[in-house]
Coordinates of C-alpha atoms (C1' of nucleotides) in Angstrom, one line a residue:
Chain A
X1 CA 125.1 30.3 -82.2
X2 CA 123.0 28.8 -79.2
X3 CA 121.0 26.5 -80.3
X4 CA 116.8 27.0 -80.1
X5 CA 114.3 24.1 -80.4
X6 CA 110.8 25.8 -81.9
X7 CA 107.2 23.6 -81.5
X8 CA 105.1 25.7 -83.7
X9 CA 101.8 25.3 -85.9
X10 CA 98.0 25.6 -85.2
X11 CA 96.0 24.7 -82.0
X12 CA 95.2 21.5 -81.2
X13 CA 97.5 20.0 -83.4
X14 CA 99.7 18.0 -80.5
X15 CA 102.5 20.7 -79.8
X16 CA 103.0 20.4 -76.2
X17 CA 103.0 16.5 -76.0
X18 CA 105.2 17.1 -79.0
X19 CA 107.1 19.4 -76.7
X20 CA 107.1 17.5 -73.4
X21 CA 108.0 14.2 -75.8
X22 CA 111.2 15.7 -76.1
X23 CA 112.4 17.9 -73.8
X24 CA 112.8 14.3 -71.2
X25 CA 114.7 12.9 -74.1
X26 CA 117.4 15.9 -73.9
X27 CA 116.2 16.5 -70.5
X28 CA 115.6 20.6 -70.0
X29 CA 112.4 22.7 -70.2
X30 CA 109.8 24.4 -71.8
X31 CA 108.8 27.8 -73.3
X32 CA 105.5 28.8 -73.5
X33 CA 104.7 30.9 -76.1
X34 CA 101.4 31.3 -75.7
X35 CA 99.6 35.2 -75.8
X36 CA 96.6 33.3 -73.4
X37 CA 98.5 30.7 -72.1
X38 CA 100.0 33.8 -69.6
X39 CA 96.7 34.5 -67.6
X40 CA 96.8 32.4 -64.0
X41 CA 93.1 31.7 -63.7
X42 CA 92.3 30.6 -67.7
X43 CA 92.9 27.3 -67.8
X44 CA 90.7 25.0 -69.7
X45 CA 89.5 27.6 -72.3
X46 CA 92.9 28.4 -72.5
X47 CA 94.2 24.7 -72.8
X48 CA 97.1 25.4 -70.3
X49 CA 98.4 21.8 -69.9
X50 CA 98.1 21.2 -66.0
X51 CA 100.2 20.8 -63.2
X52 CA 100.1 16.6 -63.2
X53 CA 100.5 17.2 -68.2
X54 CA 103.6 18.3 -67.7
X55 CA 104.8 15.5 -66.5
X56 CA 108.1 17.4 -63.9
X57 CA 109.2 19.3 -67.5
X58 CA 109.9 22.6 -65.9
X59 CA 107.7 25.2 -68.0
X60 CA 108.3 28.8 -69.0
X61 CA 106.2 32.4 -69.7
X62 CA 102.8 30.1 -68.1
X63 CA 101.2 32.0 -65.7
X64 CA 103.1 35.1 -65.0
X65 CA 100.4 37.9 -64.7
X66 CA 97.2 38.0 -63.5
X67 CA 93.9 38.8 -65.4
X68 CA 93.8 42.6 -65.4
X69 CA 96.8 43.0 -66.7
X70 CA 97.9 43.7 -70.2
X71 CA 101.2 41.7 -72.1
X72 CA 102.6 42.4 -75.2
X73 CA 105.0 40.9 -77.3
X74 CA 107.6 43.5 -76.0
X75 CA 106.7 41.7 -72.0
X76 CA 107.2 37.7 -74.3
X77 CA 110.9 39.2 -75.6
X78 CA 112.4 40.3 -72.2
X79 CA 110.9 37.2 -70.6
X80 CA 111.4 34.1 -73.1
X81 CA 114.5 35.4 -73.8
X82 CA 115.7 35.7 -69.9
X83 CA 114.4 31.6 -69.8
X84 CA 116.1 30.7 -73.0
X85 CA 119.5 32.3 -71.0
X86 CA 119.0 30.7 -68.0
X87 CA 118.4 27.6 -69.6
X88 CA 121.5 27.7 -71.7
X89 CA 123.9 28.3 -68.5
X90 CA 122.6 25.0 -66.4
X91 CA 124.1 23.7 -70.2
X92 CA 120.5 22.8 -72.1
X93 CA 118.7 23.2 -75.3
X94 CA 115.7 25.3 -74.7
X95 CA 112.5 24.0 -76.6
X96 CA 109.9 27.1 -77.0
X97 CA 105.7 25.2 -77.7
X98 CA 103.2 27.9 -78.6
X99 CA 101.1 28.8 -81.5
X100 CA 101.7 32.8 -80.9
X101 CA 103.6 33.5 -84.7
X102 CA 104.1 37.2 -83.7
X103 CA 105.8 36.3 -80.2
X104 CA 108.1 33.2 -82.0
X105 CA 109.6 35.6 -83.9
X106 CA 110.3 38.6 -81.4
X107 CA 111.8 36.1 -79.3
X108 CA 113.9 34.6 -82.8
X109 CA 115.1 37.7 -84.5
X110 CA 116.2 41.0 -83.8
X111 CA 113.3 42.6 -82.8
X112 CA 113.8 45.6 -81.4
X113 CA 111.5 46.5 -79.1
X114 CA 112.4 50.3 -76.9
X115 CA 110.9 50.2 -73.5
X116 CA 107.9 52.2 -73.5
X117 CA 104.7 52.5 -71.9
X118 CA 102.3 49.2 -72.5
X119 CA 99.3 52.0 -73.4
X120 CA 96.4 51.0 -75.9
X121 CA 96.8 54.1 -78.6
X122 CA 93.8 56.1 -78.9
X123 CA 91.5 58.3 -80.7
X124 CA 88.6 60.5 -81.7
X125 CA 90.1 60.3 -85.0
X126 CA 89.2 59.4 -88.1
X127 CA 90.5 56.3 -89.8
X128 CA 91.7 58.9 -92.6
X129 CA 93.0 61.7 -90.7
X130 CA 95.1 59.0 -88.6
X131 CA 96.7 57.5 -92.5
X132 CA 97.1 61.7 -93.9
X133 CA 98.8 61.7 -90.4
X134 CA 101.1 58.7 -91.3
X135 CA 101.5 58.9 -95.2
X136 CA 102.9 62.1 -93.8
X137 CA 105.1 61.1 -90.6
X138 CA 105.9 57.7 -92.2
X139 CA 105.4 57.3 -95.6
X140 CA 107.3 54.5 -95.9
X141 CA 105.2 52.5 -92.5
X142 CA 101.8 54.2 -94.6
X143 CA 102.6 51.8 -97.9
X144 CA 102.7 48.7 -96.0
X145 CA 99.4 49.8 -93.5
X146 CA 96.1 49.3 -95.0
X147 CA 94.4 52.4 -93.3
X148 CA 91.8 51.0 -92.2
X149 CA 93.8 49.1 -90.6
X150 CA 92.9 51.6 -87.9
X151 CA 95.5 49.7 -84.7
X152 CA 98.5 49.9 -86.4
X153 CA 98.0 52.9 -88.2
X154 CA 97.7 54.1 -84.1
X155 CA 100.7 51.9 -82.9
X156 CA 103.1 53.6 -86.2
X157 CA 101.9 57.1 -85.3
X158 CA 102.6 56.6 -82.0
X159 CA 106.1 55.1 -82.9
X160 CA 106.7 58.2 -85.1
X161 CA 106.5 60.5 -82.0
X162 CA 109.5 59.0 -79.8
X163 CA 111.5 60.1 -82.8
X164 CA 112.6 57.5 -84.2
X165 CA 109.8 56.6 -87.6
X166 CA 109.1 52.6 -87.4
X167 CA 110.7 52.1 -91.0
X168 CA 113.3 53.4 -89.4
X169 CA 113.4 50.7 -86.6
X170 CA 112.9 47.7 -88.8
X171 CA 115.2 48.9 -91.5
X172 CA 118.0 48.9 -88.5
X173 CA 117.8 45.4 -88.1
X174 CA 118.9 42.2 -90.3
X175 CA 115.3 40.1 -89.8
X176 CA 117.7 37.3 -88.8
X177 CA 117.1 34.9 -85.9
X178 CA 120.2 35.7 -83.2
X179 CA 120.1 31.5 -83.0
X180 CA 121.0 28.5 -84.0
X181 CA 116.9 28.1 -84.4
X182 CA 115.2 24.7 -85.5
X183 CA 111.6 25.4 -85.7
X184 CA 108.9 22.2 -86.8
X185 CA 105.1 22.9 -87.7
X186 CA 103.6 20.9 -86.7
X187 CA 100.3 19.7 -89.4
X188 CA 97.3 18.2 -89.4
X189 CA 94.4 18.2 -92.4
X190 CA 91.9 21.0 -92.2
X191 CA 89.0 18.3 -92.3
X192 CA 90.3 16.9 -89.1
X193 CA 92.1 19.7 -87.8
X194 CA 88.4 20.8 -87.9
X195 CA 87.2 17.7 -86.7
X196 CA 90.1 17.9 -83.5
X197 CA 88.2 21.7 -82.8
X198 CA 85.3 20.4 -82.9
X199 CA 86.4 17.6 -79.8
X200 CA 88.6 20.1 -77.8
X201 CA 85.4 22.6 -77.0
X202 CA 83.1 20.2 -76.4
X203 CA 86.2 18.9 -73.6
X204 CA 87.0 22.6 -72.1
X205 CA 82.4 22.2 -71.8
X206 CA 83.1 19.3 -69.9
X207 CA 85.2 20.3 -68.2
X208 CA 83.8 23.1 -67.0
X209 CA 85.0 25.6 -69.1
X210 CA 81.5 28.1 -68.5
X211 CA 82.4 28.1 -64.4
X212 CA 86.3 29.0 -65.2
X213 CA 84.4 32.1 -67.2
X214 CA 81.7 33.0 -64.4
X215 CA 84.7 33.2 -61.7
X216 CA 87.1 34.7 -63.8
X217 CA 84.4 36.7 -65.7
X218 CA 82.1 37.8 -63.0
X219 CA 81.5 41.2 -63.4
X220 CA 81.2 43.1 -66.8
X221 CA 84.1 45.6 -66.2
X222 CA 85.8 42.6 -66.0
X223 CA 84.9 41.5 -69.6
X224 CA 86.9 44.7 -71.0
X225 CA 90.5 42.9 -69.7
X226 CA 92.6 42.4 -72.4
X227 CA 92.0 38.5 -71.6
X228 CA 88.9 37.8 -72.3
X229 CA 89.8 39.0 -75.0
X230 CA 90.9 34.7 -75.3
X231 CA 88.4 32.6 -77.8
X232 CA 86.8 30.2 -75.4
X233 CA 86.4 33.5 -73.2
X234 CA 85.1 36.3 -75.2
X235 CA 82.0 34.6 -76.3
X236 CA 80.4 34.1 -73.9
X237 CA 79.3 37.5 -73.3
X238 CA 75.9 37.4 -74.6
X239 CA 75.8 34.4 -72.6
X240 CA 76.7 35.9 -69.3
X241 CA 73.6 38.3 -70.8
X242 CA 71.5 36.4 -71.1
X243 CA 71.5 37.5 -75.3
X244 CA 72.8 33.8 -76.3
X245 CA 72.3 30.2 -75.6
X246 CA 75.3 27.7 -74.9
X247 CA 75.4 25.4 -77.7
X248 CA 75.0 28.5 -80.1
X249 CA 78.6 30.3 -77.1
X250 CA 79.9 26.8 -78.6
X251 CA 79.2 26.9 -81.8
X252 CA 80.7 30.9 -81.8
X253 CA 83.7 29.1 -80.2
X254 CA 84.2 26.2 -82.3
X255 CA 84.4 28.8 -85.3
X256 CA 86.5 31.3 -83.9
X257 CA 89.2 29.0 -82.7
X258 CA 89.2 27.7 -87.0
X259 CA 89.1 30.7 -87.9
X260 CA 92.5 31.6 -85.6
X261 CA 93.8 27.9 -86.8
X262 CA 93.7 28.6 -90.6
X263 CA 95.5 32.7 -89.1
X264 CA 98.2 31.0 -87.9
X265 CA 98.4 28.4 -90.7
X266 CA 99.5 31.2 -92.7
X267 CA 101.2 32.8 -90.3
X268 CA 103.4 29.7 -90.6
X269 CA 103.4 29.0 -93.8
X270 CA 104.3 32.4 -95.1
X271 CA 106.7 33.5 -92.5
X272 CA 109.0 31.0 -91.0
X273 CA 111.7 29.5 -92.6
X274 CA 109.9 25.2 -90.9
X275 CA 109.9 21.8 -91.3
X276 CA 106.5 20.7 -92.2
X277 CA 105.7 17.5 -89.9
X278 CA 102.1 15.7 -90.0
X279 CA 101.2 15.5 -86.6
X280 CA 98.7 12.0 -87.1
X281 CA 102.1 10.9 -89.2
X282 CA 103.6 8.7 -85.5
X283 CA 106.4 7.6 -88.1
X284 CA 107.0 10.3 -89.1
X285 CA 107.6 12.1 -85.9
X286 CA 110.0 9.3 -85.0
X287 CA 111.7 9.8 -87.7
X288 CA 111.2 13.8 -86.3
X289 CA 112.2 13.0 -83.1
X290 CA 115.5 12.1 -84.2
X291 CA 117.1 14.4 -86.2
X292 CA 116.8 17.1 -83.4
X293 CA 117.8 14.8 -81.2
X294 CA 121.2 14.4 -83.5
X295 CA 121.7 17.4 -84.5
X296 CA 120.6 18.6 -80.6
X297 CA 124.6 16.9 -79.6
X298 CA 126.0 18.9 -82.7
X299 CA 128.9 21.8 -81.8
X300 CA 127.6 24.7 -81.8
X301 CA 128.0 26.6 -85.0
X302 CA 129.4 30.2 -84.8
Chain B
rG1 C1' 39.7 21.3 -93.0
rG2 C1' 39.5 27.2 -93.7
rU3 C1' 42.4 31.0 -93.5
rU4 C1' 46.6 34.1 -93.1
rC5 C1' 51.3 34.4 -94.3
rU6 C1' 56.3 32.2 -96.1
rG7 C1' 59.7 29.0 -100.0
rU8 C1' 65.7 33.9 -102.7
rA9 C1' 73.8 32.6 -101.6
rG10 C1' 75.9 27.1 -96.6
rC11 C1' 73.0 30.3 -92.3
rU12 C1' 69.5 34.7 -91.4
rC13 C1' 66.8 37.7 -94.6
rA14 C1' 67.1 42.2 -98.7
rG15 C1' 65.9 43.6 -103.5
rU16 C1' 63.1 43.6 -108.1
rU17 C1' 55.9 49.4 -109.7
rG18 C1' 57.7 42.8 -114.9
rG19 C1' 63.8 43.2 -118.2
rU20 C1' 67.4 36.2 -114.7
rA21 C1' 69.7 39.6 -107.8
rG22 C1' 72.7 41.9 -102.6
rA23 C1' 73.9 42.1 -97.6
rG24 C1' 75.3 40.2 -92.9
rC25 C1' 77.2 35.9 -91.0
rA26 C1' 80.2 31.2 -93.3
rA27 C1' 83.7 29.7 -96.0
rU28 C1' 88.9 30.6 -99.5
rG29 C1' 92.9 33.1 -99.8
rG30 C1' 96.0 37.3 -98.1
rA31 C1' 98.2 41.0 -94.7
rC32 C1' 101.1 41.2 -89.5
rU33 C1' 108.0 44.3 -85.7
rG34 C1' 104.4 46.0 -78.5
rA35 C1' 96.5 44.1 -78.0
rA36 C1' 98.2 39.0 -82.0
rA37 C1' 93.6 33.7 -79.6
rA38 C1' 94.5 40.6 -81.6
rU39 C1' 94.0 43.6 -85.9
rC40 C1' 92.9 44.5 -91.2
rC41 C1' 92.2 42.5 -97.0
rA42 C1' 90.4 40.9 -100.5
rU43 C1' 86.4 36.8 -103.6
rG44 C1' 79.8 37.0 -104.0
rU45 C1' 76.1 32.7 -110.2
rG46 C1' 72.4 31.9 -107.1
rU47 C1' 67.3 25.4 -111.5
rC48 C1' 65.1 33.2 -106.8
rG49 C1' 60.4 25.9 -104.6
rU50 C1' 57.6 22.4 -108.2
rC51 C1' 55.0 22.1 -112.6
rG52 C1' 51.8 25.5 -116.2
rG53 C1' 48.8 30.2 -118.1
rU54 C1' 49.6 35.4 -118.8
rU55 C1' 53.4 38.9 -121.3
rC56 C1' 58.0 40.7 -126.5
rA57 C1' 60.2 39.0 -121.6
rA58 C1' 58.2 35.7 -115.3
rU59 C1' 62.2 34.5 -109.6
rU60 C1' 58.1 39.5 -109.9
rC61 C1' 51.0 39.0 -111.8
rC62 C1' 47.9 34.6 -111.4
rG63 C1' 46.6 29.6 -111.2
rA64 C1' 47.3 24.0 -109.0
rC65 C1' 51.0 21.5 -106.5
rC66 C1' 54.4 20.4 -102.7
rG67 C1' 57.0 22.3 -98.3
rG68 C1' 57.0 25.9 -93.0
rA69 C1' 55.0 28.8 -89.6
rA70 C1' 50.1 31.2 -86.9
rC71 C1' 45.5 31.8 -86.3
rC72 C1' 40.5 29.4 -86.3
rA73 C1' 37.6 25.1 -86.0

RNA sequence: GGUUCUGUAGCUCAGUUGGUAGAGCAAUGGACUGAAAAUCCAUGUGUCGUCGGUUCAAUUCCGACCGGAACCA
């Protein structure tokens, strides 16, 4: 199996910096595992590295979509795997850096998405009615989806329409990585992370986040885009409509970012087999780098 | 100084015609296979401002005091 390095963790834990460090040491390229950084004009609010900050390291899966476009795990799986293959062909070990847990897992594991229309399933039926139908069509999947989780119920019904059930599709998977993966989760104690988030948002404001938002989402129609769902963007809706103050907007961004970080931590804790490292401990990071470099030079396993 | 409001969960506020109280947000934990920075689930004891009075019983009624707001001087 080919090797892949993964640097994961909550927002504001220093993933990008550590990823760059490894990329230099291994003379390789980085693949961003992030659902918002794929959008071309979302720079400040998505905490995207600037061209200079990339320090000459090639970054994949960034700036690949226009604000009006939809994007999904499927797209990411295709494009990230293509980039991985390309880097492997150069005899290098790709580094996947990102905080979108599902995206990382879908690339590394044998998640199976068949080619299909990327449409948002919609319905005006009640949650109860939809769930009842799912119970009938795919009881196995229904068991693991809460009736109120309309999005998931609709998706499972959508899959069932194709003839194959969601539960059947997943049962065929081995649920094992398709690469030889070394995965690291960068960890920062919650209280400190909260402060870092506060500061980071403040910096975004100073760097002109409001201007970026106005430029990208000036027209109300654009605020229906998937890209507008990003934290740091959607919070400006009320502000742009003169229904909220600047400080309320900033506060909302901070709160949403913290809640997001919490969800990310929960995901990585339970969904992934990874080495957790205190990102604030320079000695631990040095050791980690050495370990990864040593692992990188080992023979490929079968 | 006077009048009228007001003080209940971290925040904004309901409520109890007197039997010690509950929403939203926040917070905490969790789920997660095509929107995932999304979506969803679970968790609510707090001297009901302080001190007195009435009462079998006061957060609820009465008084004083201490905060806050508005208006009048």
